[in-house]
Short mmCIF file of C-alpha atoms and ligand atoms in Angstrom, two decimals:
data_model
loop_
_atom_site.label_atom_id
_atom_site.label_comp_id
_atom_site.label_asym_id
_atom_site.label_seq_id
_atom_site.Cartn_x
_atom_site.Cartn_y
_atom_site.Cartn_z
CA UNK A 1 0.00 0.00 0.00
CA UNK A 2 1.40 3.43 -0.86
CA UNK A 3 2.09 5.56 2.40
CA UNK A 4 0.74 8.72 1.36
CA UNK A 5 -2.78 6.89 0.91
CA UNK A 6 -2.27 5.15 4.89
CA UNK A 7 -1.40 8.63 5.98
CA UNK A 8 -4.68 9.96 4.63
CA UNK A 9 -6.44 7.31 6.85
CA UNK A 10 -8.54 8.53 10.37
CA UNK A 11 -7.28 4.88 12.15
CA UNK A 12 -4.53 2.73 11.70
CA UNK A 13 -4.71 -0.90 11.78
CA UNK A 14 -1.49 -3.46 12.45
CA UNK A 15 -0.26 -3.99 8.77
CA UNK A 16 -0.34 0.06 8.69
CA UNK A 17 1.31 0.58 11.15
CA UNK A 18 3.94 -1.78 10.43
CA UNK A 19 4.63 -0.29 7.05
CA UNK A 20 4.95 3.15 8.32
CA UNK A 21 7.53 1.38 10.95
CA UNK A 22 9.41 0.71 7.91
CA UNK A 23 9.45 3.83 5.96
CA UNK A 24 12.43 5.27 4.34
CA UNK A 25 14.11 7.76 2.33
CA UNK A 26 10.80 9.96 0.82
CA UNK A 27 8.60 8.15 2.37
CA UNK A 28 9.98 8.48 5.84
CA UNK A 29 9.89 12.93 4.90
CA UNK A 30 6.09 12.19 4.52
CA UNK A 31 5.39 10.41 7.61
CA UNK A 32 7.50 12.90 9.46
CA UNK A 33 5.55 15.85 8.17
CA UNK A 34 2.09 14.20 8.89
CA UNK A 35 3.09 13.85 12.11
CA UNK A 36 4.16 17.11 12.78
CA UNK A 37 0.88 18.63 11.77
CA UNK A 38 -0.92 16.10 13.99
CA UNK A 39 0.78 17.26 16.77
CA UNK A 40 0.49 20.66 16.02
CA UNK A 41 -2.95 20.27 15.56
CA UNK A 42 -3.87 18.64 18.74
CA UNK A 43 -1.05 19.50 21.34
CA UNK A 44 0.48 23.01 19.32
CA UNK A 45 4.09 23.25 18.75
CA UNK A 46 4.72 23.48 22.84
CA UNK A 47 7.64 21.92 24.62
CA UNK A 48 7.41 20.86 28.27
CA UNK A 49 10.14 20.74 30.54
CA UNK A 50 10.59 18.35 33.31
CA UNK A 51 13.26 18.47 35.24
CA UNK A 52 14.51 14.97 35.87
CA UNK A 53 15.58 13.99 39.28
CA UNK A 54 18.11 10.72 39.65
CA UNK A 55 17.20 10.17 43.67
CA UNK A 56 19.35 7.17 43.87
CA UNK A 57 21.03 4.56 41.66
CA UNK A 58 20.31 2.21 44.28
CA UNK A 59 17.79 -0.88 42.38
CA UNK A 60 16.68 -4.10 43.79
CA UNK A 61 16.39 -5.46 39.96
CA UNK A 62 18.78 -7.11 37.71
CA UNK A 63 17.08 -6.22 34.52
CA UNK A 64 19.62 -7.79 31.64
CA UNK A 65 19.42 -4.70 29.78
CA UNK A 66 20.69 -1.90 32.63
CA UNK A 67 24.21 -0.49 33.84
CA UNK A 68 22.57 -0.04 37.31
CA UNK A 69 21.59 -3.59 37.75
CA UNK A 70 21.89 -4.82 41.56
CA UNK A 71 24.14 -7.17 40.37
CA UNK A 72 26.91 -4.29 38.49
CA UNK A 73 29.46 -4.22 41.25
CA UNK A 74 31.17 -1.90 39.24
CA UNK A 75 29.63 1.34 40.09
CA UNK A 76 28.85 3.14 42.95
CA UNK A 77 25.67 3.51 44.91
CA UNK A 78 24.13 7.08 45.51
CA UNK A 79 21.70 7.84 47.72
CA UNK A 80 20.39 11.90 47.10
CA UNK A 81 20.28 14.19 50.58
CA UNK A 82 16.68 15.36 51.00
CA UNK A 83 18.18 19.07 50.78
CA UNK A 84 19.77 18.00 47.54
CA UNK A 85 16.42 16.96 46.25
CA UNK A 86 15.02 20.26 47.44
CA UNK A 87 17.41 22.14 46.04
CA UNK A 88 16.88 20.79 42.58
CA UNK A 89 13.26 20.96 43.12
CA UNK A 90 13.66 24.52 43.99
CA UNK A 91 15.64 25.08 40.79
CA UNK A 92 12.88 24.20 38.65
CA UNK A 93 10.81 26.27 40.14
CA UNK A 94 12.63 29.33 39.98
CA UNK A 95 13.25 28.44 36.90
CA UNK A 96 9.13 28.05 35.96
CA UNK A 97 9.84 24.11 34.93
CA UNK A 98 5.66 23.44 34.97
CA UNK A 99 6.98 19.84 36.65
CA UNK A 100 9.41 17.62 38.03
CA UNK A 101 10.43 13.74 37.91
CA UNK A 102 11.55 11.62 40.45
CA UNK A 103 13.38 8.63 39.28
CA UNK A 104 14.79 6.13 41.11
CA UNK A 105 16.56 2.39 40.93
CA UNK A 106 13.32 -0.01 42.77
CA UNK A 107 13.61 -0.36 45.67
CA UNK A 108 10.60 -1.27 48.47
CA UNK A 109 9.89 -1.29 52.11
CA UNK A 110 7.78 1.21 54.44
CA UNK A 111 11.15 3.25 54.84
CA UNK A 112 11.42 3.86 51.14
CA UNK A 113 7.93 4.80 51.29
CA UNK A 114 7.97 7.01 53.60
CA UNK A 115 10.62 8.98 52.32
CA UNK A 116 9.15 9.53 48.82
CA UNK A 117 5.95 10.76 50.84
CA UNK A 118 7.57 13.13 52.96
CA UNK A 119 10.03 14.52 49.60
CA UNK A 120 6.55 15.08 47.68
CA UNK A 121 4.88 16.97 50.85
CA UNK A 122 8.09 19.05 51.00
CA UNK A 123 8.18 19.72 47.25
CA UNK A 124 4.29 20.80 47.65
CA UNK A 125 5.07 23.13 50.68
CA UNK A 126 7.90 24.36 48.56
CA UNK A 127 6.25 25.44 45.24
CA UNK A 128 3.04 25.91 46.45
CA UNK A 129 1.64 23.83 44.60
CA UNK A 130 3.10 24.87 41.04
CA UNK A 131 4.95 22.28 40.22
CA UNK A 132 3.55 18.54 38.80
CA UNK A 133 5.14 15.82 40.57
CA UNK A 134 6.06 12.59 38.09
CA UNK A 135 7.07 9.65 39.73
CA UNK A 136 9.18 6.99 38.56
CA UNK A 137 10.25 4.68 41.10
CA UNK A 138 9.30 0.99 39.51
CA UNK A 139 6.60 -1.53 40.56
CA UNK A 140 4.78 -1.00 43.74
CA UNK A 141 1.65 -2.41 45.70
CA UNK A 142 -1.54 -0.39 44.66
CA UNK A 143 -1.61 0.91 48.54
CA UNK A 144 1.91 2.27 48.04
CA UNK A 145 1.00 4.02 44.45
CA UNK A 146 -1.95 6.02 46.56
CA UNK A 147 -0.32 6.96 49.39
CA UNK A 148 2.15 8.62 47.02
CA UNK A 149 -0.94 9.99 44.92
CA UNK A 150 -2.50 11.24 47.84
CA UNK A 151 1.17 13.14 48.89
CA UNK A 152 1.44 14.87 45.34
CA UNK A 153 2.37 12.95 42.78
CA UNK A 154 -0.25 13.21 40.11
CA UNK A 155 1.75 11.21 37.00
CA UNK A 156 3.66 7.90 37.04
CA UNK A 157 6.44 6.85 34.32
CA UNK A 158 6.47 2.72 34.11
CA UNK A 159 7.69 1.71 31.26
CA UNK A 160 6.79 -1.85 29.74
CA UNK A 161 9.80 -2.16 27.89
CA UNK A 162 8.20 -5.14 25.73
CA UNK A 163 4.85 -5.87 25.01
CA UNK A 164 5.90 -9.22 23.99
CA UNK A 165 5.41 -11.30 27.14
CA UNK A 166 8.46 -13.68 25.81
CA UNK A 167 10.76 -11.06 24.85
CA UNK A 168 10.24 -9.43 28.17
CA UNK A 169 10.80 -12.65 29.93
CA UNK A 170 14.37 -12.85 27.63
CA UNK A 171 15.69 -9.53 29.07
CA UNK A 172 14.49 -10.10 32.58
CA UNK A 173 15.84 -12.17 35.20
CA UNK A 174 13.21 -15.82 35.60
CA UNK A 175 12.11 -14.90 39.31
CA UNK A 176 9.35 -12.99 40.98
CA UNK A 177 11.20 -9.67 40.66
CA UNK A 178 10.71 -9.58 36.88
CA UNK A 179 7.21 -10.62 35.71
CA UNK A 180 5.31 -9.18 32.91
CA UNK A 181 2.61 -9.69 34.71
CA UNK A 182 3.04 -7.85 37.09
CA UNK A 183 3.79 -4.65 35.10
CA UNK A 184 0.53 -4.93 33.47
CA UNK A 185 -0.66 -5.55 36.60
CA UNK A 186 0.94 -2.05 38.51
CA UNK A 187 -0.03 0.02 35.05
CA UNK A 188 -3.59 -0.68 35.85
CA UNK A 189 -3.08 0.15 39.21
CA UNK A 190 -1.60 3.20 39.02
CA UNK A 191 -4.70 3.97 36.55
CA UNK A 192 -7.42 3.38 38.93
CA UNK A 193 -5.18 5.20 42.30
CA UNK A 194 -5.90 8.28 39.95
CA UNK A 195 -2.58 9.08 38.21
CA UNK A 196 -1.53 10.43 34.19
CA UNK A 197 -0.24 7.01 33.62
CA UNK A 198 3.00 7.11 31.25
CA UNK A 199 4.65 4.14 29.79
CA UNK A 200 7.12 3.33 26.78
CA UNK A 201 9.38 0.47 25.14
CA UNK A 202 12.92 0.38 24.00
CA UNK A 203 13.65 0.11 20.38
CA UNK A 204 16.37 -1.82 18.70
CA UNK A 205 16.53 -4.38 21.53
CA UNK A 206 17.99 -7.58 20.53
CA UNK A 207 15.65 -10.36 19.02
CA UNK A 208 12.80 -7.98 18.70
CA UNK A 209 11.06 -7.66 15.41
CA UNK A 210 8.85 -4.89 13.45
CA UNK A 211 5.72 -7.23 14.61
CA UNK A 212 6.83 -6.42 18.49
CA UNK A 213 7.16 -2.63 17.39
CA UNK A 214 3.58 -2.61 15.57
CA UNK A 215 2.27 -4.55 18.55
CA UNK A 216 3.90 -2.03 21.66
CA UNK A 217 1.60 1.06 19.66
CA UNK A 218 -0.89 -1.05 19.58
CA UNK A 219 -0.65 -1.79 23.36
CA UNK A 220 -0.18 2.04 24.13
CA UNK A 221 -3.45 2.49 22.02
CA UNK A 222 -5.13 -0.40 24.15
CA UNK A 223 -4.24 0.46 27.42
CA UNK A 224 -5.40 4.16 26.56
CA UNK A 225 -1.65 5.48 27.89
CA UNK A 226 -1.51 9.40 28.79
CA UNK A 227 2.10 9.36 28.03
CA UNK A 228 5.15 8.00 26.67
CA UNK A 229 9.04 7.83 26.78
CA UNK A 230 10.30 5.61 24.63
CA UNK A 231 14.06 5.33 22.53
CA UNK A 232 16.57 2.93 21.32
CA UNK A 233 18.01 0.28 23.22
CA UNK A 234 21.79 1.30 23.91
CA UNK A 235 24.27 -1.91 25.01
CA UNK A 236 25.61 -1.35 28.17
CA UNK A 237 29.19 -3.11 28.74
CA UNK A 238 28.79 -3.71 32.20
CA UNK A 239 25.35 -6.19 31.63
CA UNK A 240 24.33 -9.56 30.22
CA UNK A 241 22.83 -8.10 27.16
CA UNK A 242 25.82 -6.95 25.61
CA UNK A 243 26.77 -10.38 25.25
CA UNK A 244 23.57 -10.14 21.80
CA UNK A 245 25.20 -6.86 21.05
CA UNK A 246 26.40 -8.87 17.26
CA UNK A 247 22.80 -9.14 16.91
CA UNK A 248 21.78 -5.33 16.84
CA UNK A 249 21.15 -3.09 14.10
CA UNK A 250 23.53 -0.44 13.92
CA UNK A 251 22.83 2.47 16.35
CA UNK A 252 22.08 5.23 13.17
CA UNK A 253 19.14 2.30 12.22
CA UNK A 254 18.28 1.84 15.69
CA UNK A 255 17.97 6.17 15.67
CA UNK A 256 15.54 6.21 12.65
CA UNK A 257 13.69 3.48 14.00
CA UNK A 258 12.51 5.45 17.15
CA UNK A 259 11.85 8.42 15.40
CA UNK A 260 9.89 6.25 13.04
CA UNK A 261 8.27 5.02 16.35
CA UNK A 262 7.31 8.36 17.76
CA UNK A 263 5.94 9.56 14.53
CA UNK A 264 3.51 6.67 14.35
CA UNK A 265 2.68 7.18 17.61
CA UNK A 266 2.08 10.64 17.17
CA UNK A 267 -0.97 9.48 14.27
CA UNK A 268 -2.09 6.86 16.55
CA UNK A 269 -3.01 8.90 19.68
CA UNK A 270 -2.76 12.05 18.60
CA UNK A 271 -3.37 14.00 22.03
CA UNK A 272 -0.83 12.48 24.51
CA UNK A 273 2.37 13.66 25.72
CA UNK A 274 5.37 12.30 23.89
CA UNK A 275 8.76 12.77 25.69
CA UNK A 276 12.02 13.14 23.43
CA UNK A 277 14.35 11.14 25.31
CA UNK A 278 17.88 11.36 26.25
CA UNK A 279 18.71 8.09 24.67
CA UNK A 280 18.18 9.40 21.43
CA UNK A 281 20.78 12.18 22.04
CA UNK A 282 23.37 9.66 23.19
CA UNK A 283 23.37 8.20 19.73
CA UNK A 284 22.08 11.63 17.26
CA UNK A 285 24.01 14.90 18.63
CA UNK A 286 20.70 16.34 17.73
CA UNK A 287 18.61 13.39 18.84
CA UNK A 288 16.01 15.39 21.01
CA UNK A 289 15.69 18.22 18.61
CA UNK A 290 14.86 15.85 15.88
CA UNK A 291 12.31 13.80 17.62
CA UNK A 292 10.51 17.68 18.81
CA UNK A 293 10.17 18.05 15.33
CA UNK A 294 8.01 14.73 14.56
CA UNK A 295 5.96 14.13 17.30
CA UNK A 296 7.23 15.08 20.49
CA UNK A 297 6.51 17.33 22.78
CA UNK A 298 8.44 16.70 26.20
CA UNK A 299 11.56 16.94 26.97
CA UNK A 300 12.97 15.80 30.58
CA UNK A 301 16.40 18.48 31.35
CA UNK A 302 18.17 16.67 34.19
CA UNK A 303 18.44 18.57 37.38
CA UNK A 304 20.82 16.12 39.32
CA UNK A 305 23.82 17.21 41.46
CA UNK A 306 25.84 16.60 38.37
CA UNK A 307 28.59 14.59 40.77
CA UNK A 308 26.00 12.48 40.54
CA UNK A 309 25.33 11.70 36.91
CA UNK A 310 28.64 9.37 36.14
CA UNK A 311 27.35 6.68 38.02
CA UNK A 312 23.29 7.05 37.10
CA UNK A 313 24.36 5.17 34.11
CA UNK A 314 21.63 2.87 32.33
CA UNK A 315 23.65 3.20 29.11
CA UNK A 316 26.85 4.19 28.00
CA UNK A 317 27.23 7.41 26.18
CA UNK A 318 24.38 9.91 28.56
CA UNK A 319 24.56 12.72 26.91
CA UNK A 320 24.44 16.13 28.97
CA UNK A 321 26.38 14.10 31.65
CA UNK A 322 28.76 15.93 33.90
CA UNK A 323 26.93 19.13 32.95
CA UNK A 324 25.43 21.70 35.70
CA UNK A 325 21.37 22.33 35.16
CA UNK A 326 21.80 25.42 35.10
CA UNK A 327 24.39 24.95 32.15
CA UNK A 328 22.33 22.20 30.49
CA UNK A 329 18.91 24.50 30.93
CA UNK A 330 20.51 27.34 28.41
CA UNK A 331 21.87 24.88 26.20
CA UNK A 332 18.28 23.28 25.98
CA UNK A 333 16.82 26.61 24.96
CA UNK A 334 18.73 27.20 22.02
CA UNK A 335 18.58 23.65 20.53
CA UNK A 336 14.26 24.02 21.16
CA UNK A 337 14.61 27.37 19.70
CA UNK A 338 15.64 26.01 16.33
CA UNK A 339 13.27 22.84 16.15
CA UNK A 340 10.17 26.19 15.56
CA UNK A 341 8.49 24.83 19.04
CA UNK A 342 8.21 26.82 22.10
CA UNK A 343 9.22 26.20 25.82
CA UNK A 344 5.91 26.29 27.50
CA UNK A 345 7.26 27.64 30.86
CA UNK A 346 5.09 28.05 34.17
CA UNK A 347 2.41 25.70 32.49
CA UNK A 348 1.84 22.50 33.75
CA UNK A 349 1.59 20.40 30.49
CA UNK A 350 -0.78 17.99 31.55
CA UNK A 351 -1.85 15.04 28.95
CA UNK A 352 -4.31 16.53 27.01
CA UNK A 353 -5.89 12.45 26.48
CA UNK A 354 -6.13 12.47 30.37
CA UNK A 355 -8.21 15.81 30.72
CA UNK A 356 -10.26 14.61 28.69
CA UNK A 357 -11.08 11.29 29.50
CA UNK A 358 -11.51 12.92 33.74
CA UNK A 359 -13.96 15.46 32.05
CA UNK A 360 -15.73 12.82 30.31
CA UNK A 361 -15.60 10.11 33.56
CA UNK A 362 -16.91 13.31 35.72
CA UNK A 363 -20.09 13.82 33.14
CA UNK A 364 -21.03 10.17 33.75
CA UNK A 365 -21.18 10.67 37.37
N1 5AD B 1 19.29 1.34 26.85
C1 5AD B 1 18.21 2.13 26.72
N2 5AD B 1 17.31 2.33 27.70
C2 5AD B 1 17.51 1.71 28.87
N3 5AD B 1 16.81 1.71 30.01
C3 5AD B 1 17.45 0.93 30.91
N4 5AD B 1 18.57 0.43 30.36
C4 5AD B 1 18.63 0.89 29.10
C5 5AD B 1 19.54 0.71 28.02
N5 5AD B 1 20.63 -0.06 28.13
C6 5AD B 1 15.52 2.37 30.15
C7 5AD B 1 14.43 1.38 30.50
C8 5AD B 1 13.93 1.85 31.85
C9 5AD B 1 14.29 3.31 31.82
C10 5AD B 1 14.36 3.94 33.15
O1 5AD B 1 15.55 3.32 31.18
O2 5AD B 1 13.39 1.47 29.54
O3 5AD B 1 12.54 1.69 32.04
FE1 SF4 B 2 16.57 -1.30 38.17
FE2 SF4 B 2 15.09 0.07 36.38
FE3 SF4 B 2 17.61 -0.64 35.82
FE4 SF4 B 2 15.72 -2.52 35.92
S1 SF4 B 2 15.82 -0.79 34.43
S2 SF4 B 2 17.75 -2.66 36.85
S3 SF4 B 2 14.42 -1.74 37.58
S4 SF4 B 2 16.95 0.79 37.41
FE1 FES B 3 22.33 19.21 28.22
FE2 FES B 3 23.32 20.54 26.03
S1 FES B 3 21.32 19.69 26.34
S2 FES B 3 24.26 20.13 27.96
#
């Protein structure tokens, strides 16, 4: 089928989407500029910063795919101050960042809890209530998502890295720590504790094919996602994966490929939030910028202590690493400048799809 008569189409079924997976060369320039006038259409040519907190590298996983594994003895562990967290908080504030991530390694237990309670009632108190909390802190009990709902957080980033049950069960550990299941499981969870539920996938992993691709839009689409962070899979020395790295397709293909993927998405659902991740600049100097300019609309500056970024490695190659915020926030604003999108600063930037699904759910009541 030609692409220019798909691209014309309202919905997109599997074989679609596959071909547009696929595109190249000409075809590729066409998909790209239908998807930028999708998302101007629907979400405007608005950039949202988050400013991306690393709490801690600590993890309790030993995903196959990650440099901060349990098992990587190599690096050491981090643990942020609460006054360092603050701090950074505080810088996104002052510096009108609509909203703020907290990522961390999994880890679980009431103290761990606690903690990310008490951070999220401090970062309330502190920006009086501008700032949008996003949590990203791995799978949790339902009772542990609210009580962190009911703190401040209002969004949660879990990605499902695969939504091939078999290829997820290839670059996972075969123990209770790493079931599919149980990701589905805490996505739905964190839907009905009341959060803008984000997920994504990593592209170019090894032994996944176009058909996985195709079928992780079509589980966004399914699962009705708010949000999404997805890029290329990056070997990491330091893991079991790299021992498949023969088996990848080179990291340029692996580039396209996600930019491929967030275009399609971009046609798919056509009023979520897309972040432009930082994976994509650790293979494209221009990465980020490129993805802004076919779909995405988030980008995620990180705000760590930057003594801290060396060993808050998931993949080799971070870009921005080493860099101050404050250094990496003025940088960011001239690369946005030339993608013909604007920072959206002091606005919160919440998922259009999610507004209005609450507006509809609240009219049924
Ligand atoms: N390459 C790319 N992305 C990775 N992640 C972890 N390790 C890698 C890697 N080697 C991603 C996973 C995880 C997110 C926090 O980082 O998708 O969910
Ligand atoms: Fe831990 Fe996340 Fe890395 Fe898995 S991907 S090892 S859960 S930090
Ligand atoms: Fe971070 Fe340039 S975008 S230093």
């Amino acid at each position: 089928m030609e692409i220019a008569e798909i691209l014309s189409k309202e919905s997109l079924d599997a074989k679609e989407i596959a071909c547009l997976l696929k595109a190249a060369g000409s075809e590729k320039e066409l998909l790209y500029e239908k998807a930028a006038q999708v998302k101007e259409m629907h979400v405007q040519n608005k950039v949202y910063l988050r400013g991306l907190i690393e709490l801690s590298n600590q993890c309790k996983k030993n995903c196959f795919y990650c440099g901060i594994r349990k098992d990587n003895k190599l690096i050491k562990r981090y643990n942020l101050s609460d006054e360092e967290v603050l701090n950074a908080a505080y810088f996104a504030v002052e510096k009108h960042y609509g909203s703020i991530v907290l990522q961390s390694g999994e880890l679980e237990g009431e103290g761990f809890t606690k903690r990310i309670e008490n951070l999220l009632r401090k970062i309330r108190e502190l920006s009086d209530g501008k700032l949008r909390v996003t949590l990203s802190c791995g799978e949790q009990s339902w009772k542990t998502y609210r009580r962190w709902f009911e703190s401040g957080a209002s969004r949660y980033l879990l990605r499902i890295e695969t939504s091939n049950a078999d290829l997820y069960q290839r670059i996972h550990p075969d123990d209770q720590h790493h079931r599919f299941e149980t990701r589905v499981r805490c996505l739905e969870d964190l839907r009905s504790a009341g959060y803008q539920v984000g997920t994504g996938v990593m592209i170019g992993l090894p032994f996944q094919t176009f058909e996985d691709l195709t079928n992780d839009i079509l589980f966004m689409k399914r699962i009705d996602i708010d949000m999404v962070g997805m890029g290329p899979y990056l070997e990491h020395q330091q893991t079991p994966l790299y021992e498949f790295r023969d088996l990848l397709m080179t990291k340029e293909d692996r580039f396209q490929l996600s930019l491929n993927m967030i275009a399609v998405l971009r046609l798919v659902m056509k009023d979520i939030n897309i972040a432009s991740t930082t994976a994509l600049q650790a293979i494209d100097p221009t990465g980020r910028e490129k993805a802004l300019m076919v779909g995405a609309n988030v980008i995620m500056p990180n705000i760590t202590p930057e003594q801290y970024h060396e060993v808050y490695k998931l993949y080799e190659n971070k870009p921005c690493s080493g860099e101050r915020a404050e250094d990496c926030h003025s940088c960011l604003e001239t690369r946005i400048a030339r993608t013909g999108n604007e920072i959206a600063y002091g606005e919160w930037g919440d998922s259009l799809h999610f507004g209005k699904k609450d507006k509809e759910k609240k009219a049924e009541v």
